[in-house]
Amino acid sequence: MLNKIKETAAFLKGRVSGTMPTTAIILGTGLGSLVDYIEDKQYIPYTEIPNFPVSTVEGHSGNLIFGVLGGKRVIAMQGRFHYYEGYDMKQVTFPVRVFKALGVDTLFVSNAAGGMNKNFRVGDVMIITDHINLFPENPLRGKNYNELGPRFPAMTEAYDHKLVAKADEIANELGIRVVHGVYVGTPGPTFETPAEYEYFRIIGGDAVGMSTVPEVIVARHGDMRVFGVSVITDLGGKDVTEVPTHEEVQLAAEKAQPNVVAIMRELVKRS
Ligand code: HPA
């Protein structure tokens, strides 16, 4: 694994001009149009990057984008790798390993999620304050490489408290309603049964989705600061009869996108 990470990092260093960024952004659902604000973009399709898996999901194209956002050099992942697509946890999190090898120390992530918290509304922007890992596997399972991080990393502050506070400040300045919550990461690809939404709420979850947790675990293993947001695209619970669809999720995320993008742009600038 170490050789692959090194090989991919060396390829990117050779391919991209300018200094390497210390900020990386995973453009999940709801954050795609952040790309429009990145200047001096250099696109590198995943298909050209050695050791990178290739994204297959509708609505997710696959490129690494190097550029400048809010005066900061950034790497953006346009399209992420989901566990439900069939990738293993090492593949899902490989880009985060490469970011670390390039010198990245702060990771921004976004996703679409179903809300269980009864105070949430569709279109809400949820700042992730913590997560519950319900994937069947942990990306750190197997041999630990001390060069990458400790065998038993703490997850006490998986989501950086200072970045959460800054994001709150920014949302307040911009007049954007944000909520806080615990993200439950599940393998998917099924949406939840009403009983499952209820179960996730009872164990302490506020929203549920099919991504983010693996990448965040690996980022924390590498001691990166992490900030994440979920766009609440549907609501679930034992009394909810509406059926979530991929299209509905995309549409709700699309609507919330300007808010997510505005917060992220400013937070990257101030981070
Ligand atoms: N469940 C799981 N993943 C999701 C959901 C959901 O309700 N909405 C968007 N991603």
CSV table of C-alpha atoms and ligand atoms in Angstrom, one decimal:
chain,number,residue,atom,x,y,z
A,1,MET,CA,0.0,0.0,0.0
A,2,LEU,CA,2.8,2.4,0.9
A,3,ASN,CA,4.4,2.0,-2.5
A,4,LYS,CA,1.1,2.7,-4.3
A,5,ILE,CA,0.5,5.8,-2.3
A,6,LYS,CA,4.0,7.1,-3.0
A,7,GLU,CA,3.7,6.2,-6.7
A,8,THR,CA,0.4,8.1,-7.1
A,9,ALA,CA,1.6,11.1,-5.1
A,10,ALA,CA,4.8,11.2,-7.2
A,11,PHE,CA,2.7,11.1,-10.4
A,12,LEU,CA,0.5,14.0,-9.3
A,13,LYS,CA,3.5,16.1,-8.2
A,14,GLY,CA,5.0,15.6,-11.7
A,15,ARG,CA,1.8,16.3,-13.4
A,16,VAL,CA,0.6,19.4,-11.6
A,17,SER,CA,2.4,22.7,-11.7
A,18,GLY,CA,2.7,25.0,-8.6
A,19,THR,CA,3.1,24.1,-5.0
A,20,MET,CA,1.0,21.3,-3.5
A,21,PRO,CA,-2.1,22.2,-1.6
A,22,THR,CA,-2.6,21.6,2.1
A,23,THR,CA,-6.4,21.6,1.7
A,24,ALA,CA,-8.5,18.9,0.1
A,25,ILE,CA,-12.2,18.9,-0.6
A,26,ILE,CA,-14.4,15.9,-1.4
A,27,LEU,CA,-17.2,17.3,-3.6
A,28,GLY,CA,-20.0,15.1,-2.6
A,29,THR,CA,-23.7,15.7,-3.4
A,30,GLY,CA,-24.6,19.3,-2.8
A,31,LEU,CA,-21.1,20.7,-3.3
A,32,GLY,CA,-20.4,20.0,-7.0
A,33,SER,CA,-20.8,23.6,-8.1
A,34,LEU,CA,-18.0,24.7,-5.7
A,35,VAL,CA,-15.8,23.9,-8.8
A,36,ASP,CA,-17.1,27.0,-10.5
A,37,TYR,CA,-15.3,29.1,-7.8
A,38,ILE,CA,-12.0,27.3,-8.1
A,39,GLU,CA,-9.5,29.4,-10.2
A,40,ASP,CA,-6.5,28.3,-12.3
A,41,LYS,CA,-8.0,24.8,-12.5
A,42,GLN,CA,-6.0,21.8,-13.6
A,43,TYR,CA,-8.2,18.7,-14.2
A,44,ILE,CA,-6.8,15.2,-13.9
A,45,PRO,CA,-9.3,12.5,-14.8
A,46,TYR,CA,-9.2,9.5,-12.3
A,47,THR,CA,-8.7,7.3,-15.3
A,48,GLU,CA,-5.2,8.8,-15.8
A,49,ILE,CA,-4.1,8.5,-12.2
A,50,PRO,CA,-2.2,5.4,-11.4
A,51,ASN,CA,-3.8,3.2,-8.7
A,52,PHE,CA,-7.0,5.3,-8.6
A,53,PRO,CA,-10.3,3.5,-8.8
A,54,VAL,CA,-12.8,4.8,-11.4
A,55,SER,CA,-16.2,6.4,-10.3
A,56,THR,CA,-19.3,4.8,-11.7
A,57,VAL,CA,-22.3,6.5,-10.2
A,58,GLU,CA,-24.7,8.6,-12.1
A,59,GLY,CA,-24.2,12.3,-11.2
A,60,HIS,CA,-20.6,11.8,-10.1
A,61,SER,CA,-17.9,12.5,-12.6
A,62,GLY,CA,-14.3,11.5,-11.8
A,63,ASN,CA,-11.6,14.2,-11.7
A,64,LEU,CA,-9.0,15.5,-9.3
A,65,ILE,CA,-9.0,19.3,-9.7
A,66,PHE,CA,-6.0,21.3,-8.5
A,67,GLY,CA,-6.6,25.1,-8.2
A,68,VAL,CA,-7.1,28.1,-6.0
A,69,LEU,CA,-10.2,28.7,-3.8
A,70,GLY,CA,-10.5,31.8,-1.6
A,71,GLY,CA,-6.8,32.4,-2.1
A,72,LYS,CA,-5.8,28.9,-1.0
A,73,ARG,CA,-4.4,26.1,-3.1
A,74,VAL,CA,-6.8,23.2,-3.0
A,75,ILE,CA,-7.3,19.7,-4.4
A,76,ALA,CA,-10.9,18.9,-5.1
A,77,MET,CA,-12.3,15.4,-5.7
A,78,GLN,CA,-15.0,15.6,-8.3
A,79,GLY,CA,-16.7,12.3,-7.6
A,80,ARG,CA,-16.0,10.0,-4.7
A,81,PHE,CA,-15.8,6.2,-4.4
A,82,HIS,CA,-18.7,4.6,-2.6
A,83,TYR,CA,-18.5,1.3,-0.8
A,84,TYR,CA,-21.9,0.3,-2.4
A,85,GLU,CA,-20.3,0.5,-5.8
A,86,GLY,CA,-18.2,-2.5,-4.9
A,87,TYR,CA,-14.9,-0.9,-3.9
A,88,ASP,CA,-13.3,-2.1,-0.8
A,89,MET,CA,-12.6,0.3,2.1
A,90,LYS,CA,-8.9,0.6,1.1
A,91,GLN,CA,-10.0,1.8,-2.4
A,92,VAL,CA,-12.7,4.1,-1.1
A,93,THR,CA,-10.1,5.9,1.1
A,94,PHE,CA,-7.1,5.7,-1.2
A,95,PRO,CA,-7.4,9.3,-2.4
A,96,VAL,CA,-7.2,10.5,1.2
A,97,ARG,CA,-4.0,8.6,1.7
A,98,VAL,CA,-2.6,10.3,-1.4
A,99,PHE,CA,-3.7,13.7,-0.2
A,100,LYS,CA,-1.8,13.1,3.1
A,101,ALA,CA,1.3,12.1,1.1
A,102,LEU,CA,1.0,15.3,-0.9
A,103,GLY,CA,1.0,17.4,2.4
A,104,VAL,CA,-2.7,17.9,2.9
A,105,ASP,CA,-3.6,18.7,6.5
A,106,THR,CA,-7.3,19.7,6.3
A,107,LEU,CA,-10.1,17.8,4.6
A,108,PHE,CA,-13.5,19.2,3.7
A,109,VAL,CA,-16.3,16.7,2.9
A,110,SER,CA,-20.0,16.9,1.9
A,111,ASN,CA,-22.7,14.4,1.3
A,112,ALA,CA,-26.5,14.0,1.0
A,113,ALA,CA,-28.2,12.4,3.9
A,114,GLY,CA,-31.6,11.4,5.2
A,115,GLY,CA,-32.7,13.2,8.3
A,116,MET,CA,-34.0,11.3,11.4
A,117,ASN,CA,-33.9,14.3,13.7
A,118,LYS,CA,-37.5,15.5,14.0
A,119,ASN,CA,-36.5,19.1,13.9
A,120,PHE,CA,-34.8,18.8,10.5
A,121,ARG,CA,-36.4,19.9,7.2
A,122,VAL,CA,-35.5,18.9,3.7
A,123,GLY,CA,-32.9,21.3,2.4
A,124,ASP,CA,-31.3,21.9,5.8
A,125,VAL,CA,-27.5,22.1,5.9
A,126,MET,CA,-26.2,19.9,8.8
A,127,ILE,CA,-22.8,20.5,10.1
A,128,ILE,CA,-21.5,17.1,11.1
A,129,THR,CA,-20.3,17.1,14.7
A,130,ASP,CA,-19.7,13.4,15.1
A,131,HIS,CA,-20.4,10.1,13.3
A,132,ILE,CA,-21.4,6.5,14.0
A,133,ASN,CA,-19.6,4.0,11.8
A,134,LEU,CA,-22.1,1.3,10.7
A,135,PHE,CA,-20.1,0.1,7.7
A,136,PRO,CA,-19.4,-3.6,7.9
A,137,GLU,CA,-15.6,-2.9,7.9
A,138,ASN,CA,-13.2,-0.3,9.2
A,139,PRO,CA,-10.8,1.1,6.5
A,140,LEU,CA,-8.0,0.7,9.0
A,141,ARG,CA,-8.5,-3.1,9.4
A,142,GLY,CA,-5.4,-5.0,8.6
A,143,LYS,CA,-1.7,-4.2,9.0
A,144,ASN,CA,-1.0,-0.8,10.4
A,145,TYR,CA,1.7,1.4,8.8
A,146,ASN,CA,3.1,3.6,11.5
A,147,GLU,CA,4.2,6.0,8.8
A,148,LEU,CA,0.5,6.6,8.1
A,149,GLY,CA,-0.8,6.8,11.6
A,150,PRO,CA,-1.2,5.0,14.9
A,151,ARG,CA,-2.7,1.5,15.3
A,152,PHE,CA,-5.5,2.7,17.6
A,153,PRO,CA,-6.3,6.3,16.6
A,154,ALA,CA,-8.6,8.3,18.8
A,155,MET,CA,-11.9,9.5,17.3
A,156,THR,CA,-12.8,11.8,20.1
A,157,GLU,CA,-12.8,14.9,17.9
A,158,ALA,CA,-13.2,13.4,14.4
A,159,TYR,CA,-14.8,16.7,13.3
A,160,ASP,CA,-12.7,19.7,14.2
A,161,HIS,CA,-14.5,21.8,16.9
A,162,LYS,CA,-12.8,25.0,15.8
A,163,LEU,CA,-13.9,24.6,12.1
A,164,VAL,CA,-17.4,23.8,13.3
A,165,ALA,CA,-17.4,27.1,15.3
A,166,LYS,CA,-16.0,29.0,12.3
A,167,ALA,CA,-18.7,27.5,10.0
A,168,ASP,CA,-21.4,28.6,12.5
A,169,GLU,CA,-20.0,32.1,12.5
A,170,ILE,CA,-20.0,32.2,8.7
A,171,ALA,CA,-23.5,30.8,8.4
A,172,ASN,CA,-24.7,33.4,10.9
A,173,GLU,CA,-23.0,36.2,8.9
A,174,LEU,CA,-24.6,34.9,5.7
A,175,GLY,CA,-28.0,34.4,7.2
A,176,ILE,CA,-28.0,30.7,6.4
A,177,ARG,CA,-29.9,28.3,8.7
A,178,VAL,CA,-27.6,25.4,9.7
A,179,VAL,CA,-28.2,22.5,12.1
A,180,HIS,CA,-25.7,20.3,13.9
A,181,GLY,CA,-25.9,16.6,14.0
A,182,VAL,CA,-24.4,13.1,14.2
A,183,TYR,CA,-24.0,11.4,10.8
A,184,VAL,CA,-24.6,7.6,10.6
A,185,GLY,CA,-22.6,6.0,7.9
A,186,THR,CA,-24.2,2.9,6.3
A,187,PRO,CA,-23.1,0.7,3.4
A,188,GLY,CA,-26.2,1.2,1.3
A,189,PRO,CA,-27.3,1.0,-1.4
A,190,THR,CA,-30.8,0.6,0.0
A,191,PHE,CA,-32.4,3.5,1.7
A,192,GLU,CA,-33.6,2.7,5.2
A,193,THR,CA,-36.8,1.0,6.3
A,194,PRO,CA,-38.9,3.1,8.6
A,195,ALA,CA,-37.7,0.9,11.5
A,196,GLU,CA,-34.1,1.5,10.5
A,197,TYR,CA,-34.4,5.3,10.5
A,198,GLU,CA,-36.0,5.0,13.9
A,199,TYR,CA,-33.2,2.7,15.1
A,200,PHE,CA,-30.6,5.2,13.9
A,201,ARG,CA,-32.3,8.0,15.7
A,202,ILE,CA,-32.6,6.1,18.9
A,203,ILE,CA,-28.8,5.2,18.9
A,204,GLY,CA,-28.0,8.9,18.6
A,205,GLY,CA,-28.0,9.7,14.9
A,206,ASP,CA,-29.5,12.8,13.3
A,207,ALA,CA,-28.9,11.9,9.6
A,208,VAL,CA,-27.9,8.8,7.6
A,209,GLY,CA,-25.9,8.4,4.4
A,210,MET,CA,-23.7,6.0,2.5
A,211,SER,CA,-20.4,7.8,2.5
A,212,THR,CA,-18.0,10.1,4.4
A,213,VAL,CA,-17.2,7.9,7.4
A,214,PRO,CA,-14.5,5.8,5.7
A,215,GLU,CA,-12.7,8.9,4.4
A,216,VAL,CA,-13.0,10.7,7.7
A,217,ILE,CA,-11.5,7.7,9.6
A,218,VAL,CA,-8.5,7.6,7.3
A,219,ALA,CA,-8.1,11.4,7.4
A,220,ARG,CA,-8.1,11.3,11.2
A,221,HIS,CA,-5.6,8.3,11.1
A,222,GLY,CA,-3.4,10.7,9.3
A,223,ASP,CA,-4.1,13.5,11.8
A,224,MET,CA,-5.8,15.8,9.4
A,225,ARG,CA,-8.4,18.3,10.5
A,226,VAL,CA,-11.8,17.4,9.2
A,227,PHE,CA,-14.9,19.5,8.5
A,228,GLY,CA,-18.1,17.9,7.0
A,229,VAL,CA,-21.6,18.9,6.0
A,230,SER,CA,-24.7,16.9,5.1
A,231,VAL,CA,-27.5,18.2,3.0
A,232,ILE,CA,-30.7,16.8,4.3
A,233,THR,CA,-32.4,15.5,1.2
A,234,ASP,CA,-35.2,13.4,2.7
A,235,LEU,CA,-36.7,12.6,6.0
A,236,GLY,CA,-37.1,9.2,7.5
A,237,GLY,CA,-38.8,7.7,10.6
A,238,LYS,CA,-41.4,5.3,11.6
A,239,ASP,CA,-44.3,7.7,10.8
A,240,VAL,CA,-42.8,8.8,7.5
A,241,THR,CA,-44.4,7.2,4.4
A,242,GLU,CA,-42.6,9.3,1.7
A,243,VAL,CA,-40.4,7.2,-0.5
A,244,PRO,CA,-36.9,8.6,-1.1
A,245,THR,CA,-35.6,8.3,-4.6
A,246,HIS,CA,-32.2,9.1,-6.1
A,247,GLU,CA,-33.8,11.9,-8.2
A,248,GLU,CA,-35.4,13.5,-5.2
A,249,VAL,CA,-32.1,13.4,-3.3
A,250,GLN,CA,-30.3,15.1,-6.2
A,251,LEU,CA,-33.0,17.7,-6.5
A,252,ALA,CA,-33.0,18.6,-2.8
A,253,ALA,CA,-29.2,18.7,-2.8
A,254,GLU,CA,-29.3,21.0,-5.9
A,255,LYS,CA,-31.6,23.4,-4.1
A,256,ALA,CA,-29.4,23.6,-0.9
A,257,GLN,CA,-26.2,23.8,-3.0
A,258,PRO,CA,-25.8,27.6,-2.9
A,259,ASN,CA,-25.8,27.6,0.9
A,260,VAL,CA,-23.4,24.7,1.2
A,261,VAL,CA,-21.1,26.3,-1.4
A,262,ALA,CA,-21.2,29.7,0.3
A,263,ILE,CA,-20.2,28.3,3.7
A,264,MET,CA,-17.5,26.1,2.3
A,265,ARG,CA,-15.9,28.8,0.2
A,266,GLU,CA,-15.6,31.1,3.1
A,267,LEU,CA,-14.5,28.4,5.5
A,268,VAL,CA,-11.7,27.3,3.2
A,269,LYS,CA,-10.6,30.9,3.0
A,270,ARG,CA,-10.6,31.3,6.8
A,271,SER,CA,-9.3,27.9,7.7
B,1,HPA,N1,-30.5,7.2,3.6
B,1,HPA,C1,-29.3,6.8,3.2
B,1,HPA,N2,-28.5,7.6,2.4
B,1,HPA,C2,-29.1,8.7,1.9
B,1,HPA,C3,-30.4,9.1,2.3
B,1,HPA,C4,-31.1,8.3,3.1
B,1,HPA,O1,-32.3,8.5,3.5
B,1,HPA,N3,-30.6,10.3,1.7
B,1,HPA,C5,-29.5,10.6,1.0
B,1,HPA,N4,-28.5,9.7,1.1
